Short mmCIF file of C-alpha atoms in Angstrom, two decimals:
data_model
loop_
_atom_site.label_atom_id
_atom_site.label_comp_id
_atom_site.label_asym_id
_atom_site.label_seq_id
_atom_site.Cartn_x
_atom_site.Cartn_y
_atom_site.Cartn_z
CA UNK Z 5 0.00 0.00 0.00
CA UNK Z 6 1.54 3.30 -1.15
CA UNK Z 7 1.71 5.76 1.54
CA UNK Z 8 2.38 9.55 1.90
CA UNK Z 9 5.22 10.68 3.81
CA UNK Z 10 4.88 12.46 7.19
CA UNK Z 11 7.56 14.76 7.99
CA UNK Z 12 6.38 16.13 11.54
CA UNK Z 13 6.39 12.09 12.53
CA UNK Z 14 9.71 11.76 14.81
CA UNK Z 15 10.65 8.11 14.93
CA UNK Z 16 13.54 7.98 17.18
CA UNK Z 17 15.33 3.94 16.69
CA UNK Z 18 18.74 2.77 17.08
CA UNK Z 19 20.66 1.63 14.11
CA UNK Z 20 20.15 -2.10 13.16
CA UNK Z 21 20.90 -4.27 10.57
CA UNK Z 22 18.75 -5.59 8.25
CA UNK Z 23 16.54 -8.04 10.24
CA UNK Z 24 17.71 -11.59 9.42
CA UNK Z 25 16.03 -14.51 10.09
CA UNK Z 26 18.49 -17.91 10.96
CA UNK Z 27 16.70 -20.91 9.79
CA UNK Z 28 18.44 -24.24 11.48
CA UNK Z 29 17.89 -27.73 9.94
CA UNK Z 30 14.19 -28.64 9.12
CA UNK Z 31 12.73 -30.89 11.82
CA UNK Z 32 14.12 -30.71 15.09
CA UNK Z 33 12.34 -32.33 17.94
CA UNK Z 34 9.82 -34.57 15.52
CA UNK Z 35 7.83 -37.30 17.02
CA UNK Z 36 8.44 -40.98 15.62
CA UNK Z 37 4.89 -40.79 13.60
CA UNK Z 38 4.94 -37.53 10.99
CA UNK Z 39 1.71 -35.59 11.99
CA UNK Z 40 0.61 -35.50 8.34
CA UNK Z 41 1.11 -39.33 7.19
CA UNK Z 42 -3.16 -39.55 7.35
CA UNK Z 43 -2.84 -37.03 4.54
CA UNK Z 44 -2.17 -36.80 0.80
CA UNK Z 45 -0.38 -33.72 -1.24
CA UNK Z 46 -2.23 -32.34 -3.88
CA UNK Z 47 -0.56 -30.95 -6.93
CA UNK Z 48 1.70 -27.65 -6.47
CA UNK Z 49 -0.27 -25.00 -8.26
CA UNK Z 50 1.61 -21.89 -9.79
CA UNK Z 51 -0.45 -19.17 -9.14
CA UNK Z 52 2.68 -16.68 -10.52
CA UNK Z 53 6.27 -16.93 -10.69
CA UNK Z 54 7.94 -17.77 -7.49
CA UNK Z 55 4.11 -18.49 -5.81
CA UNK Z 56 3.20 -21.73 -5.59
CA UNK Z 57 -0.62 -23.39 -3.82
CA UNK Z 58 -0.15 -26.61 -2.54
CA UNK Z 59 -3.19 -28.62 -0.55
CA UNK Z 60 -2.76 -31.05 1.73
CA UNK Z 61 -6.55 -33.00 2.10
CA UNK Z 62 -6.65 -35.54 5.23
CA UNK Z 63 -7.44 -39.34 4.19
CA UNK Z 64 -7.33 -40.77 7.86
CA UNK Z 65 -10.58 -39.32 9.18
CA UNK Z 66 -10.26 -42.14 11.91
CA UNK Z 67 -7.23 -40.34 13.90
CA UNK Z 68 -9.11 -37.36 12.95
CA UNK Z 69 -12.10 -37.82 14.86
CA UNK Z 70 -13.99 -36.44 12.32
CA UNK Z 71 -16.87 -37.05 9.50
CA UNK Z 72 -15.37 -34.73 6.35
CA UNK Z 73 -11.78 -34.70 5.46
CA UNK Z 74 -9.95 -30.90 6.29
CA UNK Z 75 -7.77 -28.91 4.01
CA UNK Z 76 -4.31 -28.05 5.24
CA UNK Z 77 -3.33 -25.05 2.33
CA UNK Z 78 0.20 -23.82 1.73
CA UNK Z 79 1.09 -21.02 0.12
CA UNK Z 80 4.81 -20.84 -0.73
CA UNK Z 81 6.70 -17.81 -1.77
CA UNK Z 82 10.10 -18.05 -3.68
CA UNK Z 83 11.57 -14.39 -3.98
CA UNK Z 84 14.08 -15.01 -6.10
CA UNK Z 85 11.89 -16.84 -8.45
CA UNK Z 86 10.06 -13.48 -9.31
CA UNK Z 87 10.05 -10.10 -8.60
CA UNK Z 88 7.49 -10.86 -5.76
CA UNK Z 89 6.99 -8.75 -2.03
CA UNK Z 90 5.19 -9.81 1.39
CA UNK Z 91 3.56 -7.38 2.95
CA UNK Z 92 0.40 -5.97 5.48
CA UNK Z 93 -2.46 -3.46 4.34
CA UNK Z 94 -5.24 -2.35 6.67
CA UNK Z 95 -7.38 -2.09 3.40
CA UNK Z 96 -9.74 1.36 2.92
CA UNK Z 97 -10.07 2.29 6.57
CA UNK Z 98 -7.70 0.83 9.89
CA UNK Z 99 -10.16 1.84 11.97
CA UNK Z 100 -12.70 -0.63 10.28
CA UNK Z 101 -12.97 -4.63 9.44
CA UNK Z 102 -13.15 -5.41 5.80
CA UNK Z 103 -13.12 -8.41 3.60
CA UNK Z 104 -10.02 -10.05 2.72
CA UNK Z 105 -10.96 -9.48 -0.69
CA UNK Z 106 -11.78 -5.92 -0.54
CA UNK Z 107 -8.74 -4.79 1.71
CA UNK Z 108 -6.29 -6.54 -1.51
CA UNK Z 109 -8.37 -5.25 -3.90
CA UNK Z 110 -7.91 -1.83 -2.62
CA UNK Z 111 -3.52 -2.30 -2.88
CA UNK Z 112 -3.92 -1.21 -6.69
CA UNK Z 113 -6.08 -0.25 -9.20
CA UNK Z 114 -3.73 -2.05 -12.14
CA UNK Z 115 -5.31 -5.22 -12.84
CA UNK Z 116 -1.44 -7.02 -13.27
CA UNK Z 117 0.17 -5.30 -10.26
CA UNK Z 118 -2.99 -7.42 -8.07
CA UNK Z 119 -1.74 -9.30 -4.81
CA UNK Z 120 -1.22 -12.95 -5.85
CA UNK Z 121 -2.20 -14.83 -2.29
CA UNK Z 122 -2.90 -13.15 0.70
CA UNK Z 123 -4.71 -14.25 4.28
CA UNK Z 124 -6.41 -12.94 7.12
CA UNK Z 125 -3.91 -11.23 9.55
CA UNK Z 126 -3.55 -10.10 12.89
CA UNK Z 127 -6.01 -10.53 15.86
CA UNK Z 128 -8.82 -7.49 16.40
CA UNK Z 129 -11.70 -6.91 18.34
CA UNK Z 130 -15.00 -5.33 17.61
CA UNK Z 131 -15.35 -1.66 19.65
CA UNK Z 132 -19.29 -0.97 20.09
CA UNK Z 133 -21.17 1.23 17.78
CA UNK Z 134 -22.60 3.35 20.39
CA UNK Z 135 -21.21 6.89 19.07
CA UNK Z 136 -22.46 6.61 15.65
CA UNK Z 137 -19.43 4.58 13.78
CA UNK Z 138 -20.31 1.13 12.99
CA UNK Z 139 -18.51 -1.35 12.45
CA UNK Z 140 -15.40 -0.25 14.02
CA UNK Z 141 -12.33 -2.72 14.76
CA UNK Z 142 -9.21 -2.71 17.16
CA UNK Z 143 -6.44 -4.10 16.15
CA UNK Z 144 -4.61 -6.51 19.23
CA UNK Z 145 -1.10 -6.02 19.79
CA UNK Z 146 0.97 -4.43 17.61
CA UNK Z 147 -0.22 -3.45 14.51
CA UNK Z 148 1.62 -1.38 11.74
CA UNK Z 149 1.96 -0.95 7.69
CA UNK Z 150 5.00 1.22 5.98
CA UNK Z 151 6.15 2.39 9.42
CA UNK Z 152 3.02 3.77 10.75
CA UNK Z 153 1.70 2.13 14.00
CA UNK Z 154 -1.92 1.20 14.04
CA UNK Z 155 -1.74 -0.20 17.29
CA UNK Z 156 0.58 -0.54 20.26
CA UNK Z 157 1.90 -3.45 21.71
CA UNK Z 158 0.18 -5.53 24.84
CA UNK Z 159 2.09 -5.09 28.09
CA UNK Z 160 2.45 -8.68 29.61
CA UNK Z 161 4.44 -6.95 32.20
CA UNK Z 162 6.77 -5.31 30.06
CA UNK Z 163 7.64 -8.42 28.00
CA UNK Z 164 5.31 -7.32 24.88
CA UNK Z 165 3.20 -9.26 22.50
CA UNK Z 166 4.09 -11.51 19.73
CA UNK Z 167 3.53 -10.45 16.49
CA UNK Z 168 5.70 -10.59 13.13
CA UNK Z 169 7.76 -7.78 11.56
CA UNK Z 170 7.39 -8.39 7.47
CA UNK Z 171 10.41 -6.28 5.84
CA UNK Z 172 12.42 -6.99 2.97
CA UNK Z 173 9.98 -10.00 2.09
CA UNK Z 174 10.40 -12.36 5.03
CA UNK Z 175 8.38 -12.36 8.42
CA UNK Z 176 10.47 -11.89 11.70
CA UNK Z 177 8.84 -13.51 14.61
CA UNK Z 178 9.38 -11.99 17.63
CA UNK Z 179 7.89 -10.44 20.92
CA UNK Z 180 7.43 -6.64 20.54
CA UNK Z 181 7.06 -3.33 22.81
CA UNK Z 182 5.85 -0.38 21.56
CA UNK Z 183 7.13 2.96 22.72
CA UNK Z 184 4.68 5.92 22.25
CA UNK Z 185 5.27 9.63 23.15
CA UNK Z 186 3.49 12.94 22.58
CA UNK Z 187 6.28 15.72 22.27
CA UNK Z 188 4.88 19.83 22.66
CA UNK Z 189 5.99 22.72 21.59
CA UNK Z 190 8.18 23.18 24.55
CA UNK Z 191 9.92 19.38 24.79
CA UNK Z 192 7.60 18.75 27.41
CA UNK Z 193 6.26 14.94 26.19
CA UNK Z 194 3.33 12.63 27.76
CA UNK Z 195 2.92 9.01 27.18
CA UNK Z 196 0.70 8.01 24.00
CA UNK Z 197 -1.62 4.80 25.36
CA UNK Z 198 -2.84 3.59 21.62
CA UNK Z 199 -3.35 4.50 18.40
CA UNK Z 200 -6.95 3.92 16.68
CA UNK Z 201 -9.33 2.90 18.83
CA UNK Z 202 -12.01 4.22 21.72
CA UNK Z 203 -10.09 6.30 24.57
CA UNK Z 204 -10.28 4.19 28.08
CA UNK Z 205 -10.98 0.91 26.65
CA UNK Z 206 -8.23 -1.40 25.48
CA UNK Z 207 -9.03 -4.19 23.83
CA UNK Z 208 -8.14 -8.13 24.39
CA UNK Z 209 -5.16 -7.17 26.57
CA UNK Z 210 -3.49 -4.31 29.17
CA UNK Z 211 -1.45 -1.92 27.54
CA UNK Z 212 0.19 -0.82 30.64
CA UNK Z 213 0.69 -1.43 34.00
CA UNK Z 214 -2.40 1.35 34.60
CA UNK Z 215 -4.59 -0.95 32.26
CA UNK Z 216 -7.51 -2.81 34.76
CA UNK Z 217 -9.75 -5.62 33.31
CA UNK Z 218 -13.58 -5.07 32.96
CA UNK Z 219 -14.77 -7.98 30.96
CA UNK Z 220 -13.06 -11.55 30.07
CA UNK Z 221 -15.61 -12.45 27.18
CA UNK Z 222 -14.66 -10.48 25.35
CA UNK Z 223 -11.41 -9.52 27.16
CA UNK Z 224 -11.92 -5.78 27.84
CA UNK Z 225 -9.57 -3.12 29.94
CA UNK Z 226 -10.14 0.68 31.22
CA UNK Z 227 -8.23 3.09 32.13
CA UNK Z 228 -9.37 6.76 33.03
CA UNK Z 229 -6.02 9.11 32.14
CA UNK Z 230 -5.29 8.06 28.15
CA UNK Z 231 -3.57 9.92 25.01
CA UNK Z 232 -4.76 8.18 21.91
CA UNK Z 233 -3.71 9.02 18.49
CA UNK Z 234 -5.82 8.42 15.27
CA UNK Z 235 -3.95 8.46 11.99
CA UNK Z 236 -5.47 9.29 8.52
CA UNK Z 237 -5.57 5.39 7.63
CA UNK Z 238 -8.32 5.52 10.09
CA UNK Z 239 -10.42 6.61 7.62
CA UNK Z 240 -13.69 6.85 10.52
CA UNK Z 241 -15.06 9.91 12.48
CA UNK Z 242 -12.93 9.96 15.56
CA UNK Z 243 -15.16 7.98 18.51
CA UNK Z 244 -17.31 10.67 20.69
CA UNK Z 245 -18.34 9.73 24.70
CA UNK Z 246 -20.34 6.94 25.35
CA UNK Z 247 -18.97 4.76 23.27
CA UNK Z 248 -19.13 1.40 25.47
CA UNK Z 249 -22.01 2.14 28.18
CA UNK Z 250 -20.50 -0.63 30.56
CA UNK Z 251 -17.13 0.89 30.63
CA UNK Z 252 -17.42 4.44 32.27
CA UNK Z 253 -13.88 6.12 31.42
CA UNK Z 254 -15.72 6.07 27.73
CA UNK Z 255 -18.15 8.63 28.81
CA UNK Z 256 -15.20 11.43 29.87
CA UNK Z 257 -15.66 14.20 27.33
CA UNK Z 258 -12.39 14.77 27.06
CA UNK Z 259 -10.20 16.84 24.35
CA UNK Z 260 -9.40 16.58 20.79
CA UNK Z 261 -6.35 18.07 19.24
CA UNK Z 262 -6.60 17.93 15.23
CA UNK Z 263 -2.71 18.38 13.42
CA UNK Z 264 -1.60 18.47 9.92
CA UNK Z 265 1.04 17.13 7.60
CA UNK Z 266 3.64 19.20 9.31
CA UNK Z 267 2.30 18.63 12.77
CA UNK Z 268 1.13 21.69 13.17
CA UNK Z 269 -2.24 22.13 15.49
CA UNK Z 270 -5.08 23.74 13.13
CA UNK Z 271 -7.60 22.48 16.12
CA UNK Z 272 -7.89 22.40 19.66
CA UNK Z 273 -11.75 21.76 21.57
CA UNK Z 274 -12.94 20.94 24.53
CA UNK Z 275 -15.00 17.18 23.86
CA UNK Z 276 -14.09 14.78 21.25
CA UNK Z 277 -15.62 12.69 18.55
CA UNK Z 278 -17.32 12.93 14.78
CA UNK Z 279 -13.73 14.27 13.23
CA UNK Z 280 -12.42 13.02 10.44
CA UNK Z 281 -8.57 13.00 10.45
CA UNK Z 282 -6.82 14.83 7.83
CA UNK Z 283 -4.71 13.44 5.26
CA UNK Z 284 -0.88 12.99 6.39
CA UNK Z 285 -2.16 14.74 9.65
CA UNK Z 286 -3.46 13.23 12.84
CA UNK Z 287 -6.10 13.35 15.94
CA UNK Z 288 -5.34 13.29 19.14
CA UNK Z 289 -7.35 13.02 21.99
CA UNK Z 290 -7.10 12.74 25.72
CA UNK Z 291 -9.38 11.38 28.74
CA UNK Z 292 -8.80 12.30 32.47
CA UNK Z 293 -5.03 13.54 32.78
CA UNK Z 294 -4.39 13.14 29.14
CA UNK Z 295 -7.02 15.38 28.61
CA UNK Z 296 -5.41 17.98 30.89
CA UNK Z 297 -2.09 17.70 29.59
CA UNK Z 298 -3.50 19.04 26.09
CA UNK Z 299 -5.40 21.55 27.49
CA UNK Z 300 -2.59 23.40 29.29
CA UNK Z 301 0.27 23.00 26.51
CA UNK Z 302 -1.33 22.67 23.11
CA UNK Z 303 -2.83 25.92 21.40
CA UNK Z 304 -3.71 26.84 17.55
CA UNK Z 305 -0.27 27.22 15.65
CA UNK Z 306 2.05 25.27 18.12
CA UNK Z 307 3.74 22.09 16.31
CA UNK Z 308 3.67 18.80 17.93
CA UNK Z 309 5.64 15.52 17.68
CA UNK Z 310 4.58 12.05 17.36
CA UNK Z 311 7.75 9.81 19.00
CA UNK Z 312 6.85 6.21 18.14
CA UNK Z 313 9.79 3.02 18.74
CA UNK Z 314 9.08 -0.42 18.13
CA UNK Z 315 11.35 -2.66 20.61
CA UNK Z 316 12.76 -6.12 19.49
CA UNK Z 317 12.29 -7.62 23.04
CA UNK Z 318 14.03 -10.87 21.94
CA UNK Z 319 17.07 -9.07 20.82
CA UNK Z 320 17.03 -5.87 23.10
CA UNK Z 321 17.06 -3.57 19.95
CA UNK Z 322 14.66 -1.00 18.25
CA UNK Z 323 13.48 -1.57 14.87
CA UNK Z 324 13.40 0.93 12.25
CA UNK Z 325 9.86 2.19 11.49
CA UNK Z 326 10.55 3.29 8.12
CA UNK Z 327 8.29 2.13 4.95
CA UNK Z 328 10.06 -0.95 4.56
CA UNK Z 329 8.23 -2.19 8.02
CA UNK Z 330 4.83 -3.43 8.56
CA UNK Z 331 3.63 -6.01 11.78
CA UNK Z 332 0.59 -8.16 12.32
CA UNK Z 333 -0.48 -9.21 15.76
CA UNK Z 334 -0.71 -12.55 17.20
CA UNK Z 335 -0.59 -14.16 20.94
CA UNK Z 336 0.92 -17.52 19.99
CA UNK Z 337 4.13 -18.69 18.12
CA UNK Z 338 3.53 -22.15 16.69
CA UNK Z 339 6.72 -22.98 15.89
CA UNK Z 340 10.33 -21.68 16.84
CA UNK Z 341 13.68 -22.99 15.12
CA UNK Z 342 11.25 -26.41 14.11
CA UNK Z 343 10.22 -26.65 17.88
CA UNK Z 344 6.93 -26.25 18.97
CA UNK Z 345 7.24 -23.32 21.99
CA UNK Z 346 6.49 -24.75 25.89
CA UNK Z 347 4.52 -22.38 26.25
CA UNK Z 348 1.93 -22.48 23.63
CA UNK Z 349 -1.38 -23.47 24.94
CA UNK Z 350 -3.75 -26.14 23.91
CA UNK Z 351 -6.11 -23.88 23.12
CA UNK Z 352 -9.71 -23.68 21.37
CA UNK Z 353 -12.45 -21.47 21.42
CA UNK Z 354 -15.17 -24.37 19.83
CA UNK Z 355 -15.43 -27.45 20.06
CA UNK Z 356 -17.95 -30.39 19.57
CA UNK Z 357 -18.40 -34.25 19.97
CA UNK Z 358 -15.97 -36.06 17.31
CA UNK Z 359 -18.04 -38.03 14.36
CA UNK Z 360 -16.42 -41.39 14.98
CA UNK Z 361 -15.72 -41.61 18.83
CA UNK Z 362 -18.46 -39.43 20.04
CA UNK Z 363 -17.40 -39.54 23.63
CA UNK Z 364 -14.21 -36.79 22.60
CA UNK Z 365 -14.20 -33.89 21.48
CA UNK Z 366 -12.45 -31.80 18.69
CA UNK Z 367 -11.56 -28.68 17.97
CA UNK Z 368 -13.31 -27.06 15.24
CA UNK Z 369 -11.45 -23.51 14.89
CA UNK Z 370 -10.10 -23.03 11.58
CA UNK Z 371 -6.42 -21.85 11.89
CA UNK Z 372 -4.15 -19.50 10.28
CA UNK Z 373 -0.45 -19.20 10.18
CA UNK Z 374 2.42 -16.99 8.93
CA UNK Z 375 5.71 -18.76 8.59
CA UNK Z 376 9.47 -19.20 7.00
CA UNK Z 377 10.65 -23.04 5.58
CA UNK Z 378 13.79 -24.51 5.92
CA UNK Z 379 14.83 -22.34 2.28
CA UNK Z 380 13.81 -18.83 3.99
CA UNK Z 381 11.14 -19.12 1.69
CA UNK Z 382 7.74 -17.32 3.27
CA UNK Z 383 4.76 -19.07 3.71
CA UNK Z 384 0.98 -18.79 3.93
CA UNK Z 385 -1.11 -21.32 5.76
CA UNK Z 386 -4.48 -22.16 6.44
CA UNK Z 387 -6.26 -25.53 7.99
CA UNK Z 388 -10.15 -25.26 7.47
CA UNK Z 389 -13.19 -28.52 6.47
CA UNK Z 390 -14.00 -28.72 3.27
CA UNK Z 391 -16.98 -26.71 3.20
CA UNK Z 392 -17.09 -25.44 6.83
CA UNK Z 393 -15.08 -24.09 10.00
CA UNK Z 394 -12.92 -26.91 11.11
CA UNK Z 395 -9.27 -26.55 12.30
CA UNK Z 396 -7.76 -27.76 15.64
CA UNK Z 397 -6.27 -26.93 19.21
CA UNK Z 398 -3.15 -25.01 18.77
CA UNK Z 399 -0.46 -27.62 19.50
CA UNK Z 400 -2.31 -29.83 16.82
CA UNK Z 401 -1.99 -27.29 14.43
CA UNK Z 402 1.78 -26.50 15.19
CA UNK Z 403 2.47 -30.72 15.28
CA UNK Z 404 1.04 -30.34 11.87
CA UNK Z 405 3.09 -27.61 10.71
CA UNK Z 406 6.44 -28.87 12.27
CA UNK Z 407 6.49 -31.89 9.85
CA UNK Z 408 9.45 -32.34 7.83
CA UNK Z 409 7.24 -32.86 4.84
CA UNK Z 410 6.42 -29.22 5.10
CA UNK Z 411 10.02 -27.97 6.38
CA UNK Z 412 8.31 -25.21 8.05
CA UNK Z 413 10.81 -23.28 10.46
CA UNK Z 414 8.92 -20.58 11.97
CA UNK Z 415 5.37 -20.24 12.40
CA UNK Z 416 2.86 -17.51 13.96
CA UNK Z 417 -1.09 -18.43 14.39
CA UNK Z 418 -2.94 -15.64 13.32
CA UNK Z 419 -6.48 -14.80 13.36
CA UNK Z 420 -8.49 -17.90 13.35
CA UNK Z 421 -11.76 -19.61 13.32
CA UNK Z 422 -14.03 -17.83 11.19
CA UNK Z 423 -11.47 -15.06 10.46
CA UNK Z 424 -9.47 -17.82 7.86
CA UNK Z 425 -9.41 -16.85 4.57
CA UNK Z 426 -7.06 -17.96 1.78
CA UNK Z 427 -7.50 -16.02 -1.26
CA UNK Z 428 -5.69 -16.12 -4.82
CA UNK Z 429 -5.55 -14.73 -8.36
CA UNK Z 430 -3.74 -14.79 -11.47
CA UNK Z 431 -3.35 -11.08 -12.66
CA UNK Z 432 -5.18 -10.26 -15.53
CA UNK Z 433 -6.34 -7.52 -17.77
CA UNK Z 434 -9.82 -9.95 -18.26
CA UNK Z 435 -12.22 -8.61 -16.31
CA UNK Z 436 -13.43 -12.21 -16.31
CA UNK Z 437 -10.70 -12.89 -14.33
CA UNK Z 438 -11.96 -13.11 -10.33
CA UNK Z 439 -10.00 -13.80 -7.13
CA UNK Z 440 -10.57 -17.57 -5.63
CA UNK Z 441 -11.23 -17.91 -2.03
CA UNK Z 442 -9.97 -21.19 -1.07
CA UNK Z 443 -12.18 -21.23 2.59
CA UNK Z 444 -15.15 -21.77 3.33
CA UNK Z 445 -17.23 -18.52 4.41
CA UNK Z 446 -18.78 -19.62 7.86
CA UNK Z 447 -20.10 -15.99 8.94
CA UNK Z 448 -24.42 -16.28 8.96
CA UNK Z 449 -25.17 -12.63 7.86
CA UNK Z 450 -29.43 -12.51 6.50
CA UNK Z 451 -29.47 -15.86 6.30
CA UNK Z 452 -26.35 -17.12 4.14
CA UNK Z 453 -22.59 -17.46 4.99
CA UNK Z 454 -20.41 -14.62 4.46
CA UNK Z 455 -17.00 -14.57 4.52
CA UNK Z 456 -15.68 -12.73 7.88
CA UNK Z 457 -14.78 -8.89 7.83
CA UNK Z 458 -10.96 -8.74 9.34
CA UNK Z 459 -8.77 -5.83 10.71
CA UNK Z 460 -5.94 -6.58 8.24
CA UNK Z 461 -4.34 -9.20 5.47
CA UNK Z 462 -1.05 -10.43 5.00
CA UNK Z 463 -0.05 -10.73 1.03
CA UNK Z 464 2.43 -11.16 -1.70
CA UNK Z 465 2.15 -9.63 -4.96
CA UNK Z 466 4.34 -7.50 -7.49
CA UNK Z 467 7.09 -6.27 -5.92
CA UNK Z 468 10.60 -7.17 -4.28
CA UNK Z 469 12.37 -7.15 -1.72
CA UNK Z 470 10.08 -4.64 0.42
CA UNK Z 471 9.82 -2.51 -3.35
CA UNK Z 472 6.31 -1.61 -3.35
CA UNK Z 473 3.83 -2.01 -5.95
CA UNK Z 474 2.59 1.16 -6.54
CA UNK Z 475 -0.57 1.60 -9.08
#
């Protein structure tokens, strides 16, 4: 996604080399029976050069548990087959869920520049539609695309989120930290909580120590004193009070700041909400002390600075957040150097009684996974049934993934269950020519299955190496 440049954005990072990713041999740690011998290997399908579709359909539905075979999907990308790229987009509006298909649709209006593959990314949530935007959708954990931060980082105690930094056409897995700070005219800086979503209310996790939790289902935090910025790829009306009744720090009026290109403050107001954000500019606005802190420093004319770091945790280093850099979100590595983490839980969100032993259950979230093989290639995965939502507990899906049939290295689980979505075309001047989603929709929406609106995709198309494919 082409972007334009913002000058007044200060982005303060130690120098680093280019992020490298060190691949050891291909199946470390396997177990004496290869998780995938109950299922057969389709024919590799070129989609373009250096992007290959390969599916995996199980035969043994007996170890399975199950009634209809699933479809393990691989998506392989060889950048020096092709002058190919791997990258994020937020589609037409960050601050709102789209289809998969709509957000790469949007990347270019030249039918042959089109994304060849892309998935589903990064986790979101769902913000209520109580002040008048509907629709609305918060990214979890870190979320960003060419250098610009969409979302910061979950706190877990000052050890950061997961997520994976795509530059240069290969995912980095790591755990990340973001560092936020609001810089007036003066030097004088505040904390910035977030970026895109409803003042008070943090989504799925804590951002900070200050964060307290106000709902498990779904996982909801408050906090009264917040600075959150929105930038122009939010593409809503900023959120007014009131936005989530059953979390009261909504309801503070607060203050709204509106900047320009340049950083310059053409707005300053008591309350907040209904503004759109201007283009290369930003919003900012404050609840409790936040909201103080712009009303004693910031006037009409002053310029402000947006200081935003993203901290490698793993490697105690910043990363660069030039255009080169986007991240999607995750809570769960599924495999590191070809070993499944300890820590990874056996999760699932749905389950139901298996078809053949109907005394145990299985796990019927459809998965999603972002990855590097054993020849740095990237890859694209996602487990679904055939025609419906039906994946498997997290350590099932990384067993599956860490066979040495697939030589998969790394892995991150992405946005899952009904949030899967494989999608690929060949590009073509034939209008004829549509996209292929490989999932099944499993959304009910008026009585027929949709496919699921998501936060943000993950996709390869005409490019390389991190050279964008601008329309």
């Amino acid at each position: 996604m082409t972007r334009n440049r913002r000058p007044w954005v200060a982005v303060t990072a130690a120098l680093g080399a280019t992020l490298a990713l060190v691949s050891p041999a291909s199946g470390a740690g396997q177990a004496d029976t290869d998780p995938l011998a109950g299922w057969a290997k389709g024919v590799a399908v070129t989609v373009a050069p250096g992007v290959t579709h390969t599916t995996w359909t199980e035969t043994d539905l007996t170890a399975g548990n199950r009634a209809k075979a699933r479809k393990l999907q691989i998506v392989e990308i060889d950048p020096t087959a092709g002058s190919l790229t791997l990258e994020s987009t937020v589609g037409t509006r960050g601050g709102s869920a789209e289809q998969v298909s709509d957000q790469l649709a949007a990347i270019t209006s030249v039918p042959l520049r089109r994304p060849y593959a892309g998935v589903n990314g990064g986790l979101f949530q769902r913000e209520p539609a109580g002040a008048g935007v509907e629709k609305t959708a918060a990214h979890t954990g870190v979320s960003a695309t060419d250098g610009v931060l969409h979302s910061s980082s979950c706190w877990s105690g000052g050890k950061g989120s997961t997520g994976a930094v795509i530059q240069y056409g290969i995912p980095y897995i790591t755990k990340l930290l973001t560092e936020m700070a609001l810089i007036g005219p003066s030097g004088e800086n505040i904390r910035i909580d977030d970026v895109n979503r409803t003042p008070g209310r943090p989504p799925h996790c804590a951002r900070d120590e200050e964060d307290k939790e106000v709902s498990k289902s779904p996982p909801v935090f408050t906090d009264t004193d917040e600075i959150v910025v929105f930038t122009d790829d939010y593409g809503l009306p900023t959120p007014k009070p009131g936005t989530d009744p059953l979390v009261a720090a909504t309801a503070d009026a607060g203050f709204e700041v509106v900047v320009d290109a340049h950083g310059v403050v053409t707005r300053a107001r008591e309350g907040r909400g209904g503004t759109a954000v201007p283009a290369g500019g930003r919003i900012i606005q404050g609840i409790g002390t936040g909201a103080q802190w712009l009303r004693d420093r910031v006037a009409l004319d002053d310029r402000l600075t947006v200081d935003q770091k993203l901290r490698d945790v793993t490697l105690g280093r910043y990363i660069p957040l030039d255009d080169s850099v986007d991240v999607v979100s995750s809570f769960h590595q599924l495999l590191r150097h070809s070993v499944i983490p300890s820590e990874l839980p056996n999760s699932c969100s749905g389950t139901e009684k298996g078809a053949v032993d109907a005394t145990k259950l299985i796990c019927t979230d459809s998965r999603t996974a972002l990855g590097t093989n054993s020849k740095g290639h990237p890859v694209l995965v996602t487990l679904t049934g055939q025609d419906n939502e039906d994946g498997d507990y997290l350590q099932s899906f990384a067993a599956l993934l860490d066979s040495p049939l697939l030589g998969i290295v790394d892995a991150l689980n992405l946005d899952g269950g009904g949030s899967t979505v494989l999608l690929t075309q060949v590009p073509s001047n034939d209008p004829a020519e549509k996209a292929k989603i490989h999932t099944p929709p499993t959304d009910r929406v008026d009585g027929g299955l949709v496919h699921r609106e998501v936060a943000d995709s993950v996709y390869t198309g005409v490019g390389g190496y991190g050279l964008y494919a601008k329309p």
